Short mmCIF file of C-alpha atoms in Angstrom, two decimals:
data_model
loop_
_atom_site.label_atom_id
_atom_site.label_comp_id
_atom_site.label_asym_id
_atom_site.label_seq_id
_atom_site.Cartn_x
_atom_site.Cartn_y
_atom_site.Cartn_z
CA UNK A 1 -7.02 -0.43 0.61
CA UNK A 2 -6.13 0.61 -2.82
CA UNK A 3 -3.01 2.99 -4.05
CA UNK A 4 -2.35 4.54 -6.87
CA UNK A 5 0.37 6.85 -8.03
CA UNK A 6 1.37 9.65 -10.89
CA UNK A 7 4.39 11.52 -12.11
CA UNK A 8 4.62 14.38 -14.18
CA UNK A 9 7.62 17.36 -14.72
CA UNK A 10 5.45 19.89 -15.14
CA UNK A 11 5.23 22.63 -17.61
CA UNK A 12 8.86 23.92 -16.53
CA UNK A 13 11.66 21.37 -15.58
CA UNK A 14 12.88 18.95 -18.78
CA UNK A 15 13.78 16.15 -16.74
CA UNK A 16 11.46 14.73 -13.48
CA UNK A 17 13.75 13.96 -10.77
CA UNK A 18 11.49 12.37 -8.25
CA UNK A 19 10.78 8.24 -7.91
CA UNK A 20 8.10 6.57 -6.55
CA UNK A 21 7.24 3.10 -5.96
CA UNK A 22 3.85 1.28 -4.19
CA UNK A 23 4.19 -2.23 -3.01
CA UNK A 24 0.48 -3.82 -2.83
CA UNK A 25 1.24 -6.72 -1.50
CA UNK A 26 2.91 -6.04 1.68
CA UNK A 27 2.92 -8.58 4.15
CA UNK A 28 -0.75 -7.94 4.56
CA UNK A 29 -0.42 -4.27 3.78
CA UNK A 30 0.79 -2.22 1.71
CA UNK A 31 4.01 0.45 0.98
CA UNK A 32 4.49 3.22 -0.29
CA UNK A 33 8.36 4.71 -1.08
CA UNK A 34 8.91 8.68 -2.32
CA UNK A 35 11.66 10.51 -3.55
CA UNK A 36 12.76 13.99 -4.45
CA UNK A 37 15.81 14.34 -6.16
CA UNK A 38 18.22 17.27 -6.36
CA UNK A 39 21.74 17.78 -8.18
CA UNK A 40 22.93 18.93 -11.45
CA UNK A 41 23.56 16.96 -14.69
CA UNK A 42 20.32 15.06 -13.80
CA UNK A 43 21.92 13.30 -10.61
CA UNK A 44 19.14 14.80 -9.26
CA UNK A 45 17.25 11.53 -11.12
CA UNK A 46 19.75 9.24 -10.24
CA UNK A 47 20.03 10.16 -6.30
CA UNK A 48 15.67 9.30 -6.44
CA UNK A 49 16.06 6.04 -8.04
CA UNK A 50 18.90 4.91 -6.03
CA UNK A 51 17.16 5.61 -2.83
CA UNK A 52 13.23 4.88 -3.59
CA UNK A 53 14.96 1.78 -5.27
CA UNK A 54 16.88 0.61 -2.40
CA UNK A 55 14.14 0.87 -0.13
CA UNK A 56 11.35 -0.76 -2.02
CA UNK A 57 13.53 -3.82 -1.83
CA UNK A 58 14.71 -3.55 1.79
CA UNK A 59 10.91 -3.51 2.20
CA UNK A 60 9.87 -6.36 0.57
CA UNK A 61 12.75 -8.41 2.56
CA UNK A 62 11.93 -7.29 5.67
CA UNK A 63 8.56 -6.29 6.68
CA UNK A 64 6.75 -9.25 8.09
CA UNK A 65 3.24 -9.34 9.62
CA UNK A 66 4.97 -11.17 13.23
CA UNK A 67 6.00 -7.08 13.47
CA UNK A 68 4.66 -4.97 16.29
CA UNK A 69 4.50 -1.40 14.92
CA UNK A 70 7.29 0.22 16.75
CA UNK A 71 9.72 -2.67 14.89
CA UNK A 72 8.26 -1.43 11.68
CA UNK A 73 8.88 1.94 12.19
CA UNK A 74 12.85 1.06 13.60
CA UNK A 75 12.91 -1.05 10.55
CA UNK A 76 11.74 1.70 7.97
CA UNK A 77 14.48 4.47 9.66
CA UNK A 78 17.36 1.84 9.34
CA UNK A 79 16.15 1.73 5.60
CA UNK A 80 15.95 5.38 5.02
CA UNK A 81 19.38 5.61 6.70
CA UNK A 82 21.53 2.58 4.73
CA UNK A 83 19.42 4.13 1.88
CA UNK A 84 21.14 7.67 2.65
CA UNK A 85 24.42 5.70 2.62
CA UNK A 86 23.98 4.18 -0.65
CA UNK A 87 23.20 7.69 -2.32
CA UNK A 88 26.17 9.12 -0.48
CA UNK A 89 28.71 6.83 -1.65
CA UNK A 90 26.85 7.02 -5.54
CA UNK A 91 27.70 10.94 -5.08
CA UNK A 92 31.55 10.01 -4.74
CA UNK A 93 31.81 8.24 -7.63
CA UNK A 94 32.15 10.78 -10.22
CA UNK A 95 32.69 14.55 -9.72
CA UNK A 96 29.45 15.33 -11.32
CA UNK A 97 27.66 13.44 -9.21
CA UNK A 98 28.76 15.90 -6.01
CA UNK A 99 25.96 17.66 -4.87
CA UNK A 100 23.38 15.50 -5.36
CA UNK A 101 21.09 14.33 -3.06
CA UNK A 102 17.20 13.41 -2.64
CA UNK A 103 14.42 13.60 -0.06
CA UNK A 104 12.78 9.61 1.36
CA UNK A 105 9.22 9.06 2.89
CA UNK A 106 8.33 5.65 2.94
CA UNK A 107 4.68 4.75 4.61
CA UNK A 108 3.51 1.39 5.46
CA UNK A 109 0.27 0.72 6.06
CA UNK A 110 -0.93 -2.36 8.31
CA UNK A 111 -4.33 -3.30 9.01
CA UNK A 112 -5.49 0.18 10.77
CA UNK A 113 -2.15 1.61 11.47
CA UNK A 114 -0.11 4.37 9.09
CA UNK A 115 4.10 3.78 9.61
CA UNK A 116 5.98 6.60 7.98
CA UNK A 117 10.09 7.01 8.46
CA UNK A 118 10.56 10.80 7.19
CA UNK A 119 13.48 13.02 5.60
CA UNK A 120 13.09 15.76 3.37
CA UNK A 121 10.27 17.85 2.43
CA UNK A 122 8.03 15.44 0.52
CA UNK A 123 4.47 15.51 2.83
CA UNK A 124 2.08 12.68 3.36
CA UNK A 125 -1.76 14.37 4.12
CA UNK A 126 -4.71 12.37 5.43
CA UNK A 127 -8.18 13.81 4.76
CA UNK A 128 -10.14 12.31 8.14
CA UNK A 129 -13.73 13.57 7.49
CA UNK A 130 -14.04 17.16 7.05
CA UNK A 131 -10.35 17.89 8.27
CA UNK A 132 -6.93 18.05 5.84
CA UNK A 133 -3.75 17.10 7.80
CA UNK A 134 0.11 17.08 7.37
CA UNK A 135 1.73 13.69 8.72
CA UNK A 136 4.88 14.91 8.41
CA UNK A 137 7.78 17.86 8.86
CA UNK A 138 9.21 19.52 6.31
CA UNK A 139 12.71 19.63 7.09
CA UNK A 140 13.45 23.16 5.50
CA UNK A 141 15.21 26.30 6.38
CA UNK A 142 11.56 28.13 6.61
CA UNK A 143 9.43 25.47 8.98
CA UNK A 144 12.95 25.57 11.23
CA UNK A 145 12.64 29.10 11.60
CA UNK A 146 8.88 28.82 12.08
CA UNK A 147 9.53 26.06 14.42
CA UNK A 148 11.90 28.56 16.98
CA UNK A 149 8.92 31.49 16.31
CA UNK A 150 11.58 33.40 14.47
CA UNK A 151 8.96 33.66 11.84
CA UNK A 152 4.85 33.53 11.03
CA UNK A 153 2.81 30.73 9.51
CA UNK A 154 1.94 33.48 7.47
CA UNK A 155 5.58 35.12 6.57
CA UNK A 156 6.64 31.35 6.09
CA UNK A 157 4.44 30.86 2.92
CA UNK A 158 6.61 32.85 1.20
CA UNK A 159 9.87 32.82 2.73
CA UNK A 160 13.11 32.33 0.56
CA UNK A 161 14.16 29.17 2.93
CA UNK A 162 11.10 26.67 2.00
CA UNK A 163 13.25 25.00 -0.73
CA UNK A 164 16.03 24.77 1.26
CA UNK A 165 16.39 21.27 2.84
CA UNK A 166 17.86 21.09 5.77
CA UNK A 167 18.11 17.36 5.81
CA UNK A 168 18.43 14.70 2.64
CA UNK A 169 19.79 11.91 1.60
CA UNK A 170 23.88 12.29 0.55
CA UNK A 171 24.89 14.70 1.73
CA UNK A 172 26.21 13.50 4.51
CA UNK A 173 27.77 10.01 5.39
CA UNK A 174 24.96 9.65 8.36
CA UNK A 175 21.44 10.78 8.66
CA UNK A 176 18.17 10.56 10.80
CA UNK A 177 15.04 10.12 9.83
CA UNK A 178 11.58 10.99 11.93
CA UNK A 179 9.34 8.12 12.55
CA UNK A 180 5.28 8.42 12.75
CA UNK A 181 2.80 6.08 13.78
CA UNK A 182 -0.95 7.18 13.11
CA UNK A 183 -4.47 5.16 13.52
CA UNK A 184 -6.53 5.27 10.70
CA UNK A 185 -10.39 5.10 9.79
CA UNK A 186 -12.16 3.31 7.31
CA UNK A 187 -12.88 6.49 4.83
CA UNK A 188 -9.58 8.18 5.68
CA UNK A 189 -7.55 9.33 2.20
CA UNK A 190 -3.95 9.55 2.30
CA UNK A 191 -2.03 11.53 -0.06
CA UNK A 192 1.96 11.02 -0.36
CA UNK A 193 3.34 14.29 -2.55
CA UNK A 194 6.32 16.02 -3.25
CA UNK A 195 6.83 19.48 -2.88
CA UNK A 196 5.72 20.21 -6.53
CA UNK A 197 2.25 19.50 -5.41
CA UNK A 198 1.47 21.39 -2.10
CA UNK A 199 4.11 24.51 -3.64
CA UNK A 200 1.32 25.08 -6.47
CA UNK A 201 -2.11 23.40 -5.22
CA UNK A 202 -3.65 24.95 -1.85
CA UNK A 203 -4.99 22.96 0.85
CA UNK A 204 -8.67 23.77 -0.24
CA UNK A 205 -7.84 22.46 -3.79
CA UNK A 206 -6.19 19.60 -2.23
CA UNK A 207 -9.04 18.79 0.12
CA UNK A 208 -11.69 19.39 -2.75
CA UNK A 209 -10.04 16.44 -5.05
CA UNK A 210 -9.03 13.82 -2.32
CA UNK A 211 -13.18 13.97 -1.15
CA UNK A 212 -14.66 14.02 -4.77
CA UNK A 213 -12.45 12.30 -6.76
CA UNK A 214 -13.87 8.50 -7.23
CA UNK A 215 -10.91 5.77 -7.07
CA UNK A 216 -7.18 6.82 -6.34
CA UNK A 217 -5.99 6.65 -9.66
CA UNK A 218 -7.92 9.81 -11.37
CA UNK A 219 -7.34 11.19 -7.86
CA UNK A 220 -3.69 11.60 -8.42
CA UNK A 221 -4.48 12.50 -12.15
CA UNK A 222 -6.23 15.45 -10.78
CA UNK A 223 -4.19 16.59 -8.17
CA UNK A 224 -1.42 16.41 -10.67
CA UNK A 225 -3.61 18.68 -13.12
CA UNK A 226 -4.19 21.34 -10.84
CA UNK A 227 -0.77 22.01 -9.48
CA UNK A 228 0.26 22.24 -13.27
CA UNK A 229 -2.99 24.41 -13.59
CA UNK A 230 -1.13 26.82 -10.88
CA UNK A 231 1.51 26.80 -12.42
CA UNK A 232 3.49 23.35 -13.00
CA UNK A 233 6.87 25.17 -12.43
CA UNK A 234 8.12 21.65 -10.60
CA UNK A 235 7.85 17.99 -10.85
CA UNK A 236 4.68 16.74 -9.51
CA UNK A 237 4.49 13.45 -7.80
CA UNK A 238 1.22 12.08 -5.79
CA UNK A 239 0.50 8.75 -4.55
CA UNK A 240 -3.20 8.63 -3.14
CA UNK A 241 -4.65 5.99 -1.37
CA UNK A 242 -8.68 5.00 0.08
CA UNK A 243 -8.89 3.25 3.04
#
């Protein structure tokens, strides 16, 4: 089980607002913490690292191997939500920090088992043989509206509302985040991104690099190249790990 991660603004945005942080050591396992960051006067950077900070620690405290999975995944929710209250009381401490706010996946991964606790639009794919899959829900205005059928999968590719979140970290005083338990097979490639990746790099491209790339780190190196290859016009995070 190896992990390796990659950050990049870009070829637009001056500052990167998203965080990441992998834990390989992790009672066994290993973790893997995400944030996308939004705000102005670079809270956007400062509402990341507060939350993918916070619960990178929380983590390490309190994931145990003695865990059945459904206590991890209870665990990893209450840490996405005291998370969301630590970025929501940062945002009241100055008037320029109003506004801001970030996205949280954190995935755990446990002998053959994949824990994720979910909120935001930052995606976590798994390339099982020949197929590409999403792990997660966006929570945007678009995939809501897709959700109810009040639009198509193929109107929603390009509909105004898929950048606008429709559930993050402070901006409100309480939150709730979606929980996921999937089994994994030895082979399977996971891919933790934010939105700057699957916004400029297409599934195909993204399936192409997570089969032929060689170890995890030149992986995310080249997942990373391509979306700014499309285009770059957003930070770029990807963390990509081989089972």
């Amino acid at each position: 089980m190896l992990f390796a991660g990659k950050s990049d603004c870009g070829l637009i945005r001056k500052n990167n607002e998203d965080s990441f942080v992998i834990i390989p050591d992790l009672a066994g396992g290993s973790g893997v913490v995400l944030a996308d960051g939004m705000g102005g006067h670079n809270k956007g950077e400062l509402a990341s690292s507060v939350a993918a900070t916070y619960a990178a620690g929380s983590l390490r405290k309190e994931i145990n191997s003695h865990l059945s999975p459904r206590e991890m995944g209870e665990i990893l929710a209450e840490i996405a939500e005291r998370a969301n209250v630590k970025v929501y009381l940062e945002s009241l401490l100055s008037p320029q920090n109003t506004g801001m706010g970030t996205t949280l996946t954190i995935g755990l991964v446990m002998d053959d088992l994949l824990i994720i606790s979910h909120v935001g639009d930052c995606r976590v794919y798994r390339k099982h043989k020949s197929k590409l899959q999403v792990l997660t829900t966006d929570h945007t205005l678009t995939n809501a509206l897709l959700r109810r059928g009040e639009i198509t999968q193929e109107q929603a590719l390009h509909h105004s509302g898929r950048h606008i979140i429709t559930r993050a970290l402070g901006v409100a005083e309480y939150i709730s985040a979606d929980v996921y338990v999937y089994k994994l097979s030895l082979g399977d490639r996971l891919m933790f991104c934010t939105d700057g990746l699957y916004g400029y790099a297409t599934d195909q491209e993204i399936y192409e690099i997570l089969s032929n790339s060689t170890d995890p780190t030149s992986c995310a190196q080249n997942l990373i190249d391509q979306a700014n290859q499309n285009g770059g016009g957003d930070n770029v995070t990807v963390v990509v790990g081989f089972i």
